[in-house]
Amino acid sequence: AQTVTQSQPEMSVQEAETVTLSCTYDTSESDYYLFWYKQPPSRQMILVIRQEAYKQQNATENRFSVNFQKAAKSFSLKISDSQLGDAAMYFCAYGETSGSRLTFGEGTQLTVNP
Amino acid sequence: DAGVIQSPRHEVTEMGQEVTLRCKPISGHDYLFWYRQTMMRGLELLIYFNNNVPIDDSGMPEDRFSAKMPNASFSTLKIQPSEPRDSAVYFCASSPLRAMNTGELFFGEGSRLTVL
């Protein structure tokens, strides 16, 4: 079974600075998807960024980018120019290409200090 | 288009009572998921449906839990009888077929259940 591990329960960053959230996963599959979801205090889960495992190029979405290291099974999220609205719980997730199941990590609570 | 709609947003009940959580997926979405979020276990997939048919219910913790999807626009998750350890946030999510190979799910705002 696939597992996703986020080793940082909490992180903090100063506004306008850069922060990196870590995620590792375990799978025997060669093709899969990886995601970062954001959960603000409103509770709703929001997709931040997605990476296909067959793509070598790291995904980017505006201030959000990932560092995907397939051999190391590592998938970190970098937030540049952090904003107060980035404060939330961030979940790393693994998705199978053959199905719909998403496996989530434990989450990292990000605090952005003004 | 409206997002995934869940009700109630908050529910407080006493042990032994029946609890029914409701979900309206995004119109046109073929897949519907029920997740449970707790501090101890994080986000767990309970069950998911494709075109109203349950596909995988292996995450349903016990026979006390049941889920139905009588039509494409409505699903329920029922707990009977409820226990304090069922206290959690229950999320419903939906996804269109075209997104299933990318894994993107559209989540509701969750139903926070407290069982006293």
Tab-separated table of C-alpha atoms in Angstrom:
chain	number	residue	atom	x	y	z
A	1	ALA	CA	0.000	0.000	0.000
A	2	GLN	CA	1.120	3.502	-0.705
A	3	THR	CA	2.107	5.745	2.175
A	4	VAL	CA	2.713	9.469	2.332
A	5	THR	CA	4.775	11.071	5.077
A	6	GLN	CA	5.056	14.711	6.026
A	7	SER	CA	7.698	15.024	8.699
A	8	GLN	CA	7.018	18.655	9.578
A	9	PRO	CA	3.849	19.018	11.661
A	10	GLU	CA	4.343	22.790	11.815
A	11	MET	CA	6.275	25.387	9.870
A	12	SER	CA	6.424	29.149	10.038
A	13	VAL	CA	7.630	31.791	7.612
A	14	GLN	CA	7.884	35.552	7.524
A	15	GLU	CA	5.708	37.355	5.061
A	16	ALA	CA	7.448	37.760	1.674
A	17	GLU	CA	9.957	35.023	2.496
A	18	THR	CA	10.224	31.537	0.999
A	19	VAL	CA	9.324	28.302	2.720
A	20	THR	CA	9.645	24.667	1.707
A	21	LEU	CA	7.362	21.916	2.922
A	22	SER	CA	8.613	18.340	2.755
A	23	CYS	CA	6.866	15.179	1.656
A	24	THR	CA	8.049	11.650	1.023
A	25	TYR	CA	6.060	8.734	-0.251
A	26	ASP	CA	6.383	5.052	-0.828
A	27	THR	CA	5.078	3.175	-3.850
A	28	SER	CA	6.028	0.336	-6.130
A	29	GLU	CA	4.306	1.961	-9.088
A	30	SER	CA	6.208	3.766	-11.807
A	31	ASP	CA	3.393	6.035	-12.903
A	32	TYR	CA	1.288	8.060	-10.500
A	33	TYR	CA	0.316	11.570	-9.508
A	34	LEU	CA	1.327	13.746	-6.607
A	35	PHE	CA	-0.558	16.692	-5.192
A	36	TRP	CA	-0.418	19.432	-2.658
A	37	TYR	CA	-3.741	20.465	-1.159
A	38	LYS	CA	-4.313	23.470	1.068
A	39	GLN	CA	-6.836	23.502	3.901
A	40	PRO	CA	-7.456	27.008	5.285
A	41	PRO	CA	-9.446	27.603	8.470
A	42	SER	CA	-12.622	27.416	6.401
A	43	ARG	CA	-11.832	23.676	6.182
A	44	GLN	CA	-12.330	23.335	2.455
A	45	MET	CA	-9.574	21.411	0.696
A	46	ILE	CA	-8.147	23.302	-2.250
A	47	LEU	CA	-5.797	21.890	-4.869
A	48	VAL	CA	-2.560	23.884	-4.979
A	49	ILE	CA	-0.431	22.004	-7.476
A	50	ARG	CA	-0.193	18.661	-9.255
A	51	GLN	CA	2.726	16.646	-10.629
A	52	GLU	CA	2.644	13.683	-13.002
A	53	ALA	CA	5.349	11.169	-12.175
A	54	TYR	CA	6.253	10.592	-15.819
A	55	LYS	CA	7.145	14.253	-16.243
A	56	GLN	CA	10.662	15.230	-15.285
A	57	GLN	CA	9.905	18.915	-15.259
A	58	ASN	CA	8.811	20.255	-11.900
A	59	ALA	CA	5.332	21.750	-11.809
A	60	THR	CA	4.859	25.437	-11.031
A	61	GLU	CA	1.776	27.513	-10.310
A	62	ASN	CA	2.587	31.172	-9.793
A	63	ARG	CA	4.319	31.408	-6.380
A	64	PHE	CA	4.058	27.658	-5.808
A	65	SER	CA	6.529	25.153	-7.184
A	66	VAL	CA	7.579	21.622	-6.422
A	67	ASN	CA	10.843	19.752	-6.276
A	68	PHE	CA	10.027	16.266	-7.479
A	69	GLN	CA	12.759	13.690	-6.926
A	70	LYS	CA	11.352	10.419	-8.249
A	71	ALA	CA	14.256	8.193	-7.292
A	72	ALA	CA	14.239	9.536	-3.762
A	73	LYS	CA	10.422	9.498	-3.657
A	74	SER	CA	10.428	13.056	-2.469
A	75	PHE	CA	7.968	15.797	-3.356
A	76	SER	CA	8.505	19.130	-1.639
A	77	LEU	CA	6.464	22.311	-2.038
A	78	LYS	CA	8.123	25.699	-2.227
A	79	ILE	CA	6.095	28.816	-1.555
A	80	SER	CA	7.799	32.004	-2.668
A	81	ASP	CA	6.914	35.514	-1.522
A	82	SER	CA	4.717	34.078	1.238
A	83	GLN	CA	1.487	35.916	1.915
A	84	LEU	CA	-0.743	35.977	4.974
A	85	GLY	CA	-3.389	34.145	2.973
A	86	ASP	CA	-1.027	31.208	2.551
A	87	ALA	CA	-1.466	30.308	6.209
A	88	ALA	CA	-3.176	26.927	6.247
A	89	MET	CA	-2.712	23.214	6.676
A	90	TYR	CA	-0.975	21.725	3.667
A	91	PHE	CA	-1.454	18.106	2.670
A	92	CYS	CA	0.669	16.093	0.321
A	93	ALA	CA	-1.240	13.392	-1.522
A	94	TYR	CA	-0.515	10.438	-3.776
A	95	GLY	CA	-2.877	9.409	-6.554
A	96	GLU	CA	-3.032	6.232	-8.578
A	97	THR	CA	-3.281	6.512	-12.342
A	98	SER	CA	-5.500	3.461	-12.520
A	99	GLY	CA	-8.024	4.614	-10.026
A	100	SER	CA	-9.350	7.451	-8.033
A	101	ARG	CA	-8.002	6.840	-4.569
A	102	LEU	CA	-5.918	9.630	-3.026
A	103	THR	CA	-3.673	8.849	-0.073
A	104	PHE	CA	-2.924	11.867	2.090
A	105	GLY	CA	-0.042	12.700	4.373
A	106	GLU	CA	-0.506	13.905	7.930
A	107	GLY	CA	-0.365	17.559	7.015
A	108	THR	CA	1.888	20.522	7.798
A	109	GLN	CA	0.438	23.558	9.542
A	110	LEU	CA	1.955	26.675	7.991
A	111	THR	CA	1.962	29.960	9.862
A	112	VAL	CA	2.820	33.184	8.056
A	113	ASN	CA	4.107	35.932	10.326
A	114	PRO	CA	3.607	39.585	9.331
B	1	ASP	CA	-21.302	26.486	-10.919
B	2	ALA	CA	-21.891	25.733	-7.257
B	3	GLY	CA	-19.303	23.610	-5.520
B	4	VAL	CA	-19.846	20.453	-3.520
B	5	ILE	CA	-22.487	21.161	-0.907
B	6	GLN	CA	-22.520	19.374	2.420
B	7	SER	CA	-24.960	19.515	5.292
B	8	PRO	CA	-25.027	19.934	8.156
B	9	ARG	CA	-21.894	21.971	8.658
B	10	HIS	CA	-21.880	21.110	12.327
B	11	GLU	CA	-23.640	18.320	14.170
B	12	VAL	CA	-23.588	17.578	17.873
B	13	THR	CA	-25.329	14.448	19.014
B	14	GLU	CA	-25.355	11.970	21.829
B	15	MET	CA	-23.899	8.520	21.761
B	16	GLY	CA	-26.321	6.004	20.329
B	17	GLN	CA	-28.149	8.446	18.104
B	18	GLU	CA	-28.374	8.113	14.349
B	19	VAL	CA	-26.446	10.639	12.294
B	20	THR	CA	-27.026	11.397	8.622
B	21	LEU	CA	-24.612	13.526	6.641
B	22	ARG	CA	-25.621	14.781	3.218
B	23	CYS	CA	-23.766	15.713	0.082
B	24	LYS	CA	-24.674	17.270	-3.236
B	25	PRO	CA	-21.845	16.818	-5.736
B	26	ILE	CA	-21.030	19.196	-8.548
B	27	SER	CA	-23.426	18.685	-11.419
B	28	GLY	CA	-21.978	16.440	-14.097
B	29	HIS	CA	-19.372	14.846	-11.885
B	30	ASP	CA	-19.246	11.066	-12.177
B	31	TYR	CA	-17.397	10.242	-8.978
B	32	LEU	CA	-18.260	10.939	-5.377
B	33	PHE	CA	-16.059	10.320	-2.356
B	34	TRP	CA	-16.530	10.356	1.392
B	35	TYR	CA	-13.452	11.122	3.509
B	36	ARG	CA	-13.042	11.353	7.253
B	37	GLN	CA	-10.512	13.644	8.929
B	38	THR	CA	-9.301	13.164	12.492
B	39	MET	CA	-6.243	14.338	14.363
B	40	MET	CA	-5.119	10.775	14.979
B	41	ARG	CA	-5.643	9.274	11.537
B	42	GLY	CA	-5.583	12.255	9.209
B	43	LEU	CA	-7.662	12.038	6.031
B	44	GLU	CA	-9.070	8.613	5.284
B	45	LEU	CA	-11.118	7.525	2.296
B	46	LEU	CA	-14.267	5.815	3.508
B	47	ILE	CA	-16.073	4.989	0.262
B	48	TYR	CA	-16.444	6.187	-3.284
B	49	PHE	CA	-19.087	5.910	-5.985
B	50	ASN	CA	-18.964	5.934	-9.759
B	51	ASN	CA	-22.222	6.794	-11.487
B	52	ASN	CA	-24.083	6.205	-8.232
B	53	VAL	CA	-22.621	2.722	-7.752
B	54	PRO	CA	-20.339	2.042	-4.757
B	55	ILE	CA	-16.943	0.998	-6.068
B	56	ASP	CA	-14.794	0.664	-2.976
B	57	ASP	CA	-16.094	0.694	0.577
B	58	SER	CA	-13.076	-0.909	2.169
B	59	GLY	CA	-12.457	2.225	4.207
B	60	MET	CA	-15.801	2.111	5.961
B	61	PRO	CA	-14.795	1.411	9.545
B	62	GLU	CA	-17.697	-0.686	10.765
B	63	ASP	CA	-21.172	-1.896	9.970
B	64	ARG	CA	-22.450	1.115	11.844
B	65	PHE	CA	-21.454	3.167	8.818
B	66	SER	CA	-23.411	3.092	5.586
B	67	ALA	CA	-23.443	5.269	2.494
B	68	LYS	CA	-25.908	5.596	-0.332
B	69	MET	CA	-26.157	7.479	-3.570
B	70	PRO	CA	-29.742	7.203	-4.792
B	71	ASN	CA	-29.136	9.565	-7.710
B	72	ALA	CA	-26.415	11.593	-9.362
B	73	SER	CA	-27.074	14.674	-7.272
B	74	PHE	CA	-27.300	13.311	-3.757
B	75	SER	CA	-25.447	11.070	-1.341
B	76	THR	CA	-25.744	10.276	2.342
B	77	LEU	CA	-23.391	8.900	4.942
B	78	LYS	CA	-25.193	7.401	7.911
B	79	ILE	CA	-23.847	6.336	11.276
B	80	GLN	CA	-26.122	4.226	13.442
B	81	PRO	CA	-25.564	4.057	16.347
B	82	SER	CA	-23.020	6.825	16.726
B	83	GLU	CA	-20.122	6.629	19.193
B	84	PRO	CA	-17.768	9.296	20.580
B	85	ARG	CA	-14.900	7.908	18.488
B	86	ASP	CA	-16.867	8.830	15.359
B	87	SER	CA	-16.265	12.489	16.140
B	88	ALA	CA	-14.465	13.919	13.118
B	89	VAL	CA	-14.844	16.123	10.086
B	90	TYR	CA	-16.467	14.265	7.220
B	91	PHE	CA	-15.708	15.501	3.728
B	92	CYS	CA	-17.530	14.813	0.535
B	93	ALA	CA	-15.683	15.295	-2.746
B	94	SER	CA	-16.603	14.824	-6.374
B	95	SER	CA	-14.749	14.575	-9.634
B	96	PRO	CA	-15.587	14.418	-13.309
B	97	LEU	CA	-14.460	11.488	-15.403
B	98	ARG	CA	-12.030	13.662	-17.343
B	99	ALA	CA	-10.172	14.484	-14.139
B	100	MET	CA	-9.975	10.948	-12.839
B	101	ASN	CA	-6.686	10.309	-14.543
B	102	THR	CA	-5.264	13.391	-12.895
B	103	GLY	CA	-6.698	12.771	-9.467
B	104	GLU	CA	-8.118	16.205	-8.864
B	105	LEU	CA	-10.950	16.120	-6.374
B	106	PHE	CA	-13.346	18.944	-5.568
B	107	PHE	CA	-14.095	19.028	-1.869
B	108	GLY	CA	-17.013	20.336	0.108
B	109	GLU	CA	-16.524	22.328	3.281
B	110	GLY	CA	-16.982	19.288	5.484
B	111	SER	CA	-19.391	18.330	8.242
B	112	ARG	CA	-17.967	18.499	11.742
B	113	LEU	CA	-19.521	15.754	13.864
B	114	THR	CA	-19.265	15.683	17.632
B	115	VAL	CA	-20.653	12.676	19.458
B	116	LEU	CA	-20.977	13.187	23.211
